[in-house]
Tab-separated table of C-alpha atoms and ligand atoms in Angstrom:
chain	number	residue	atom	x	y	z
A	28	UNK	CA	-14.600	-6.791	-13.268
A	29	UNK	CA	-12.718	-10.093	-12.276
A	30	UNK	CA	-11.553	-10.158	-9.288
A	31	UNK	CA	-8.180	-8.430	-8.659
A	32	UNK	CA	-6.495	-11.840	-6.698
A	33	UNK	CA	-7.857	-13.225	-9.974
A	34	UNK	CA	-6.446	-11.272	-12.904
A	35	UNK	CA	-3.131	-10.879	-11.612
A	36	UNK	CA	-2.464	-14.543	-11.583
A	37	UNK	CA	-2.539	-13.974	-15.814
A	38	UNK	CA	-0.305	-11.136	-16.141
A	39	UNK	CA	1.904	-8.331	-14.134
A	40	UNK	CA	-0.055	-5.250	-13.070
A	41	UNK	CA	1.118	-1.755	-12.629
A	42	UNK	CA	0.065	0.106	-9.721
A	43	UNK	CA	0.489	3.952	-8.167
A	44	UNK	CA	3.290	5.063	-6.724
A	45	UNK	CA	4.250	7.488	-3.686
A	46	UNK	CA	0.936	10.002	-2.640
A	47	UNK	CA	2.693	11.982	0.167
A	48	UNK	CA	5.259	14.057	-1.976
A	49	UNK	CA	2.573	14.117	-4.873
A	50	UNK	CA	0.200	15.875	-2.670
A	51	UNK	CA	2.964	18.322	-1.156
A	52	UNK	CA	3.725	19.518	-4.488
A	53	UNK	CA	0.100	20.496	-4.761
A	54	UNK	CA	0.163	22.696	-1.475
A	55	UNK	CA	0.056	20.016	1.336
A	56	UNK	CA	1.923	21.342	4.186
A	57	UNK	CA	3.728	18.905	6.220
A	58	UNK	CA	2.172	18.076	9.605
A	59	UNK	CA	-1.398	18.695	8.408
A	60	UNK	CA	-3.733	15.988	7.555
A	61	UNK	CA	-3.206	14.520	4.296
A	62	UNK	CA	-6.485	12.292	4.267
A	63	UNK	CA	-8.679	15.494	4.785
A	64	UNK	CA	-7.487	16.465	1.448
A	65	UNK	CA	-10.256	13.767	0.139
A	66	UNK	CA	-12.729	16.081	1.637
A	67	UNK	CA	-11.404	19.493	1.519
A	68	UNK	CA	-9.505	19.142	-1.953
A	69	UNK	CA	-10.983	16.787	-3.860
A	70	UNK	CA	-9.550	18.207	-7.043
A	71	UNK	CA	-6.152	18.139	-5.952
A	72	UNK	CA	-6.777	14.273	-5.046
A	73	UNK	CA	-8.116	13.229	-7.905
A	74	UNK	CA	-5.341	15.169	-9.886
A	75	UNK	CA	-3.233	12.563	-8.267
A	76	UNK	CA	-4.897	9.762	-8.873
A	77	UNK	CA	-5.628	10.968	-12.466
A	78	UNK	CA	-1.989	11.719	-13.016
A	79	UNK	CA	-0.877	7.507	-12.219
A	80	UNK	CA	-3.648	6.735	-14.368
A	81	UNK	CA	-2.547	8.738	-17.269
A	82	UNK	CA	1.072	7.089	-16.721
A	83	UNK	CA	-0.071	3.588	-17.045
A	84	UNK	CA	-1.631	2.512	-13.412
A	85	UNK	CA	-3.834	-0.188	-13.702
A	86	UNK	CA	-4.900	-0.039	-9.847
A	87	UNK	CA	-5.365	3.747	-8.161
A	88	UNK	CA	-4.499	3.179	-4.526
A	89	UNK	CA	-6.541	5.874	-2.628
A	90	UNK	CA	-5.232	8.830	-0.383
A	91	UNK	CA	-6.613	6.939	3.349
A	92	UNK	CA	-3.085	5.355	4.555
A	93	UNK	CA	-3.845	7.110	7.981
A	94	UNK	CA	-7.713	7.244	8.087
A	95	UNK	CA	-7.744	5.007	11.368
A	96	UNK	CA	-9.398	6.587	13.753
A	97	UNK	CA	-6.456	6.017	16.145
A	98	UNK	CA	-4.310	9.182	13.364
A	99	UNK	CA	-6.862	10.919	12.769
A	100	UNK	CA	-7.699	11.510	16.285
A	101	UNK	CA	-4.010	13.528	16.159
A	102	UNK	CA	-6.167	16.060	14.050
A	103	UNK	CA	-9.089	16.004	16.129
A	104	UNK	CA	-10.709	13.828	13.255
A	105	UNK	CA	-11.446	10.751	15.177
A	106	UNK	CA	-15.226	10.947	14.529
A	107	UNK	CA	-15.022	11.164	10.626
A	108	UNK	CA	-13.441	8.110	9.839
A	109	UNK	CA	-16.643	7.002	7.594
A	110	UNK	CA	-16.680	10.237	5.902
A	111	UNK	CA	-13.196	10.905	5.133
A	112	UNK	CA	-12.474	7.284	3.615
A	113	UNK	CA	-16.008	6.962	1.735
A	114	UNK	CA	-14.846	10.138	0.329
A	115	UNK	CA	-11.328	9.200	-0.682
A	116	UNK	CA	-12.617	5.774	-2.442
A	117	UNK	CA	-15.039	7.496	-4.223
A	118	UNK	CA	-12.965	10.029	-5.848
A	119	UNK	CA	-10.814	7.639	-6.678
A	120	UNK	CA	-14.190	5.733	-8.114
A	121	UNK	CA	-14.802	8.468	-10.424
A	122	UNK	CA	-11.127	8.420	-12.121
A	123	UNK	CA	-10.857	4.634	-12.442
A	124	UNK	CA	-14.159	4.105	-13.819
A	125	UNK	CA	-14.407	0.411	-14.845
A	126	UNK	CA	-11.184	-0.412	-16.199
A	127	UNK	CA	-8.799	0.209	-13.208
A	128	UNK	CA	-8.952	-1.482	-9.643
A	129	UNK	CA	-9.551	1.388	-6.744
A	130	UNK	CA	-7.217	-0.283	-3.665
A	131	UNK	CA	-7.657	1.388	-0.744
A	132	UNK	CA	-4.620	2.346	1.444
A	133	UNK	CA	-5.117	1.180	5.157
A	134	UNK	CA	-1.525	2.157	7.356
A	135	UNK	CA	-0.469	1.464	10.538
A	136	UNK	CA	-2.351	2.795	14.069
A	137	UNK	CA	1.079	4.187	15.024
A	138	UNK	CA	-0.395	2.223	18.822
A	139	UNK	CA	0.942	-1.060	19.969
A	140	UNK	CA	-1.017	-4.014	21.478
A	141	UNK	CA	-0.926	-5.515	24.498
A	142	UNK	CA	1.611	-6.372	26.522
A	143	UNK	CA	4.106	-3.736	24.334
A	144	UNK	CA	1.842	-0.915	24.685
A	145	UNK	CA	-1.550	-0.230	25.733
A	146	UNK	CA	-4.206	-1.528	23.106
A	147	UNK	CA	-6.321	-4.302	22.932
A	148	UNK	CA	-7.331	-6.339	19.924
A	149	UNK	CA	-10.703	-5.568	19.897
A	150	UNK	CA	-9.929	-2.077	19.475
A	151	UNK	CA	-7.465	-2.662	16.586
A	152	UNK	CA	-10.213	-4.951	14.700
A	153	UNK	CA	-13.028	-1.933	15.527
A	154	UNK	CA	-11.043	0.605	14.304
A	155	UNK	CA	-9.746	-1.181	11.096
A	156	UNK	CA	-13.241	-2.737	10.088
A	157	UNK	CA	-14.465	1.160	10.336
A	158	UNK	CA	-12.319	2.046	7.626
A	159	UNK	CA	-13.052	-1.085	5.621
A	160	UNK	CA	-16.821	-0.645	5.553
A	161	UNK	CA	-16.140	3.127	4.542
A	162	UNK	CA	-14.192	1.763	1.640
A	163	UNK	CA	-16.168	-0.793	0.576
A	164	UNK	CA	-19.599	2.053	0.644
A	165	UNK	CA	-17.231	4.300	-1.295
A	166	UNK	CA	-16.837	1.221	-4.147
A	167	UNK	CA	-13.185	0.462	-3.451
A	168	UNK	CA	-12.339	-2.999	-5.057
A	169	UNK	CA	-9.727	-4.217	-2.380
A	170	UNK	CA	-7.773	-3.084	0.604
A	171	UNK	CA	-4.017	-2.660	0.967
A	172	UNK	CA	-2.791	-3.187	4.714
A	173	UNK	CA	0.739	-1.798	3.806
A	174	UNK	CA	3.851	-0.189	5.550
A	175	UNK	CA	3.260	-2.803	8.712
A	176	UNK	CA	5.846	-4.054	11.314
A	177	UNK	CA	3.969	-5.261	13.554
A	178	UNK	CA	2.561	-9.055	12.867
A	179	UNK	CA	-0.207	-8.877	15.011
A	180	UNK	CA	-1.492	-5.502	13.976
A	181	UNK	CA	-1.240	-6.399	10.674
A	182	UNK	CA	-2.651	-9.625	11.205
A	183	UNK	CA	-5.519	-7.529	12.984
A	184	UNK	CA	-6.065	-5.331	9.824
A	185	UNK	CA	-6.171	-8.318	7.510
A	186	UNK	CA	-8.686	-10.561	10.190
A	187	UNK	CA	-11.276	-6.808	10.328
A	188	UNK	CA	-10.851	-6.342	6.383
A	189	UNK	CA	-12.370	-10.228	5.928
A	190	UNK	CA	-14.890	-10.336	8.718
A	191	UNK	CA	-16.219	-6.902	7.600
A	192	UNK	CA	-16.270	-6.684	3.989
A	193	UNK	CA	-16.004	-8.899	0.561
A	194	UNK	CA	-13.116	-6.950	-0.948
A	195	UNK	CA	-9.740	-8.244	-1.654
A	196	UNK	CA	-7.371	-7.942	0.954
A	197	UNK	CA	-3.695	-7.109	-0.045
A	198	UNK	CA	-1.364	-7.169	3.191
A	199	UNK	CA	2.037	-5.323	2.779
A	200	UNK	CA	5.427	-5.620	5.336
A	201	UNK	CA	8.140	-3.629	5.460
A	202	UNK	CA	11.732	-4.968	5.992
A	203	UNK	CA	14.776	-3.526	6.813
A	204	UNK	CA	18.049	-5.112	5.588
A	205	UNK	CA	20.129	-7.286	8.472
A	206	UNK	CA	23.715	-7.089	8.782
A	207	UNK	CA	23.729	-10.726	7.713
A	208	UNK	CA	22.466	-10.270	4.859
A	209	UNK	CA	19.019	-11.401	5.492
A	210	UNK	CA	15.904	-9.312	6.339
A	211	UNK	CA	13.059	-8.551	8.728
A	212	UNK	CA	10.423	-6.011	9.914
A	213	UNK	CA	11.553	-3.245	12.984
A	214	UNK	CA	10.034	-5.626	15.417
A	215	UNK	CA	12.163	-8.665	14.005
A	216	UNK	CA	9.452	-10.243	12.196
A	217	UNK	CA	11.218	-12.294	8.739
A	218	UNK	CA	8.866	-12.251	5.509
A	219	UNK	CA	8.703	-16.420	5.558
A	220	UNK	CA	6.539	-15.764	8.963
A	221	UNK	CA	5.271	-12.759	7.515
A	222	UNK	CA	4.006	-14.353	4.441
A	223	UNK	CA	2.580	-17.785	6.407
A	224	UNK	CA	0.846	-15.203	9.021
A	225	UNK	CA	-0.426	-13.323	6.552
A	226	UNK	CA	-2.162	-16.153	4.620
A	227	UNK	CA	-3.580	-17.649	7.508
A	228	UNK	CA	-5.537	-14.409	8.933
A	229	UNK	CA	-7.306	-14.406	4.936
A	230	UNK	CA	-4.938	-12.462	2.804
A	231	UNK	CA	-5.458	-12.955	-0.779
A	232	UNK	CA	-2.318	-11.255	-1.913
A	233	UNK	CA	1.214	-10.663	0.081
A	234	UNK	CA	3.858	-8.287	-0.514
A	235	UNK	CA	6.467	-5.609	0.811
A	236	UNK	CA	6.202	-2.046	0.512
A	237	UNK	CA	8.585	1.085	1.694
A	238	UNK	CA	11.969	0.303	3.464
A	239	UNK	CA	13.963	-0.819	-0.014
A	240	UNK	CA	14.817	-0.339	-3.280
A	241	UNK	CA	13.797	-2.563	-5.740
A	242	UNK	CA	17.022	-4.292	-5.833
A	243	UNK	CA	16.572	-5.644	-1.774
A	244	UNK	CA	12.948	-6.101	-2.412
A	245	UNK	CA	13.955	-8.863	-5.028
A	246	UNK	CA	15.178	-11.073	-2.478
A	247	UNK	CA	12.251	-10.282	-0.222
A	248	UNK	CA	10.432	-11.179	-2.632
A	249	UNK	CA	12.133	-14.505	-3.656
A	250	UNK	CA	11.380	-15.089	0.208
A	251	UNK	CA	8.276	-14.341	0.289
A	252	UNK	CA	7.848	-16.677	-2.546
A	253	UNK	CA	9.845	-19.852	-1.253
A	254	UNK	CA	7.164	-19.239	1.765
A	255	UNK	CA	3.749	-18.876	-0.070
A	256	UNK	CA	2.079	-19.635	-3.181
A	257	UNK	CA	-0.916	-16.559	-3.315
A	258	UNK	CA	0.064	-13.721	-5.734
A	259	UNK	CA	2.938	-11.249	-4.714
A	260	UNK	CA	2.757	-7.607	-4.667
A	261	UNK	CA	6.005	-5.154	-4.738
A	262	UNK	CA	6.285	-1.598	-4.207
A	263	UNK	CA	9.533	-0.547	-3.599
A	264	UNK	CA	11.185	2.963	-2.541
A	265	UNK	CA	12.951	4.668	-5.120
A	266	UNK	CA	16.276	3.300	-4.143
A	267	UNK	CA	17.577	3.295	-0.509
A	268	UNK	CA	17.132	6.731	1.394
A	269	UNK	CA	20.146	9.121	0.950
A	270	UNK	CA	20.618	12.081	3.607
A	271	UNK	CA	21.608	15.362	1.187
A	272	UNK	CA	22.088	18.422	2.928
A	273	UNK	CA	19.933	17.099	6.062
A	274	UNK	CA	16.863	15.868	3.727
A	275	UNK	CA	16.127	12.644	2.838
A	276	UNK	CA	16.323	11.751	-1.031
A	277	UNK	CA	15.526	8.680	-2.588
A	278	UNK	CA	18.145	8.785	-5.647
A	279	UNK	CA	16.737	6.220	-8.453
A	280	UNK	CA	15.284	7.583	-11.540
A	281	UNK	CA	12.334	6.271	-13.543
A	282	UNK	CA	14.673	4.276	-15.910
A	283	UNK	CA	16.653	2.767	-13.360
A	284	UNK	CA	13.904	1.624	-11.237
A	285	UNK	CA	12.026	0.298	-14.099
A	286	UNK	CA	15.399	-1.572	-15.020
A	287	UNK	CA	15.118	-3.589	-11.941
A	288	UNK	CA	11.990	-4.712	-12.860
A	289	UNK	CA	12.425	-7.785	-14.603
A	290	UNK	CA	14.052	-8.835	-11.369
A	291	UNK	CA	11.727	-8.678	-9.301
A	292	UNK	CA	9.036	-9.857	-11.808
A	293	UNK	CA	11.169	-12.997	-12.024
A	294	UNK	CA	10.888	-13.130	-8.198
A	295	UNK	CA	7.477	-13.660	-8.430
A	296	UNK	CA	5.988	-10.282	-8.209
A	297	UNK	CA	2.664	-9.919	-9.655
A	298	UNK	CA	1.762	-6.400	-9.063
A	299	UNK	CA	4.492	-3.613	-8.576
A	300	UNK	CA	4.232	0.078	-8.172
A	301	UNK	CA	6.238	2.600	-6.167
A	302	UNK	CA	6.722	3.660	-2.675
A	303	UNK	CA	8.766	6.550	-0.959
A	304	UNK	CA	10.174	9.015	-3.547
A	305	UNK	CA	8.138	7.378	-6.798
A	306	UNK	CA	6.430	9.708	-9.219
A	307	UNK	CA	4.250	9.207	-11.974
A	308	UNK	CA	7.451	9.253	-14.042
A	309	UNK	CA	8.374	6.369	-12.478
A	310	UNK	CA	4.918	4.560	-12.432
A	311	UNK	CA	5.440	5.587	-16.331
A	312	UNK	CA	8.527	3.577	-17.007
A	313	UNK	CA	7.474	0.596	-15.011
A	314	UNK	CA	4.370	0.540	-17.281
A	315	UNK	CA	6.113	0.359	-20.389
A	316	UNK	CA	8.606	-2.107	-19.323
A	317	UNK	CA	5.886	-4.508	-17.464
A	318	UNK	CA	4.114	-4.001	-21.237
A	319	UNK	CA	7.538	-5.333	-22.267
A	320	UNK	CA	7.295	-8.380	-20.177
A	321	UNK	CA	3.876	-9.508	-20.735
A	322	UNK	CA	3.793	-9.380	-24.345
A	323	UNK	CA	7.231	-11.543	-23.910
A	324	UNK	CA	5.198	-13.954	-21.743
A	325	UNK	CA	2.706	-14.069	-24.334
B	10	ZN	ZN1	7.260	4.406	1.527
């Protein structure tokens, strides 16, 4: 298969959406270990990742956001890193065969370097190039360092995913939206430094995930773009998080995310999926309306 970095500078791919509420509808209980699921229900996992292929994902992004050994150890896990992430890859293998890309999900330590909190580098790059040689063993195509705030973790991530394996890195930020109008990470990082940060530690593709709806991505995106020229990857939120009766909701539809788009396509975005509150529905609808857009681009 060409390489993903490669394909998407020809046309817009589709990719998953949200995992976490896909897997609680299948029994997950909150506060357990979702990545143990690749080991303990494998069905249910691959039911996921079978239902965003079935709506039109062209890349299955794997259930292993928190397989650092730094989360699992919350679980008393720590020690099955290899096993748990092989495993999640794999299944996720077996439902893309040959015609979709398997990008593995690698999150966020939840720890902080040096001199904010307690970690050194080295430990960062250990634990992150464990996970990446479990993916690329379980025949994962590329890794996604997504939901990251922290430049120099991510950086870290990007730097272990390079010096450890030959898979396509894909490194994902999160902004919040300033009072000013403009827009940058929890720790106050901007997506122009972002992006030139990014590129420089070896990332093949940028992008945003989480945080916003598709409509504040766009001019993340549009940043990101005035900053960079490597592909750009977009997977927004379902809208902007809405308290209801003390639970979160994310209140866009499948139509009206997939009418923003074009938008963000225009941006620059080369890949988009879905974040928080996305469903195959959604993935659905953004399929048919990035089908819409290619064969318009000819
Ligand atoms: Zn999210």
């Amino acid at each position: 298969m060409i390489r993903l970095e490669e394909r998407v500078r020809g046309e817009v791919l589709v990719a998953d959406g949200g995992m976490g509420t896909e897997l609680q509808a299948l029994g997950l209980v909150p506060g357990t270990c979702p990545e143990l699921w690749c080991l303990s229900q494998p069905e249910r996992v691959r039911a996921v990742y079978r239902a965003y292929r079935e709506a039109g994902s062209q890349i299955v992004e794997t259930n292993t956001f928190g397989g650092n050994r730094y989360k699992l150890a919350h679980y008393g896990l720590a020690d099955r890193v290899a096993e748990i992430n092989r495993a999640g890859v794999a299944l996720a293998r077996e439902v893309a065969g040959s015609d979709q890309y398997v990008m593995a999900s690698m999150g966020p330590t939840g720890a902080f370097l040096e001199p904010y909190g307690e970690e050194r580098e080295e430990s960062f790059l250990e634990a992150f190039a464990e996970q990446a040689r479990a993916f690329e063993a379980g025949g994962a195509d590329a890794v996604i360092v997504e939901t990251m705030t922290a430049l120099e973790e991510c950086c870290a991530a990007i730097r272990a995913v390079r010096a450890s394996t030959r898979l396509t890195c894909l490194a994902s930020f999160t902004f919040d939206p300033l009072a000013d109008g403009g827009y940058a990470s929890m720790m106050g990082v901007t997506p122009e430094v972002f992006a030139r940060e990014a590129v420089a530690a070896g990332a093949h593709i940028v992008g945003s995930n989480c945080g916003l709806g598709p409509v504040h991505l766009t001019a993340v995106i549009r940043r990101l773009r005035g900053a960079t020229d490597v592909p750009l990857l977009a997977m927004p939120n379902a809208g902007m998080p809405e308290l209801r009766d003390g639970r979160t909701v994310f209140p866009e539809g499948p139509e009206e995310m997939a009418s923003g788009l074009e938008g963000l396509v225009a941006a620059g975005a080369g890949i988009v999926g879905g974040c928080c509150g996305t469903t195959p529905a959604h993935i659905a609808a953004m399929a048919r309306a990035v089908g819409r857009l290619n064969s318009v681009r000819g």
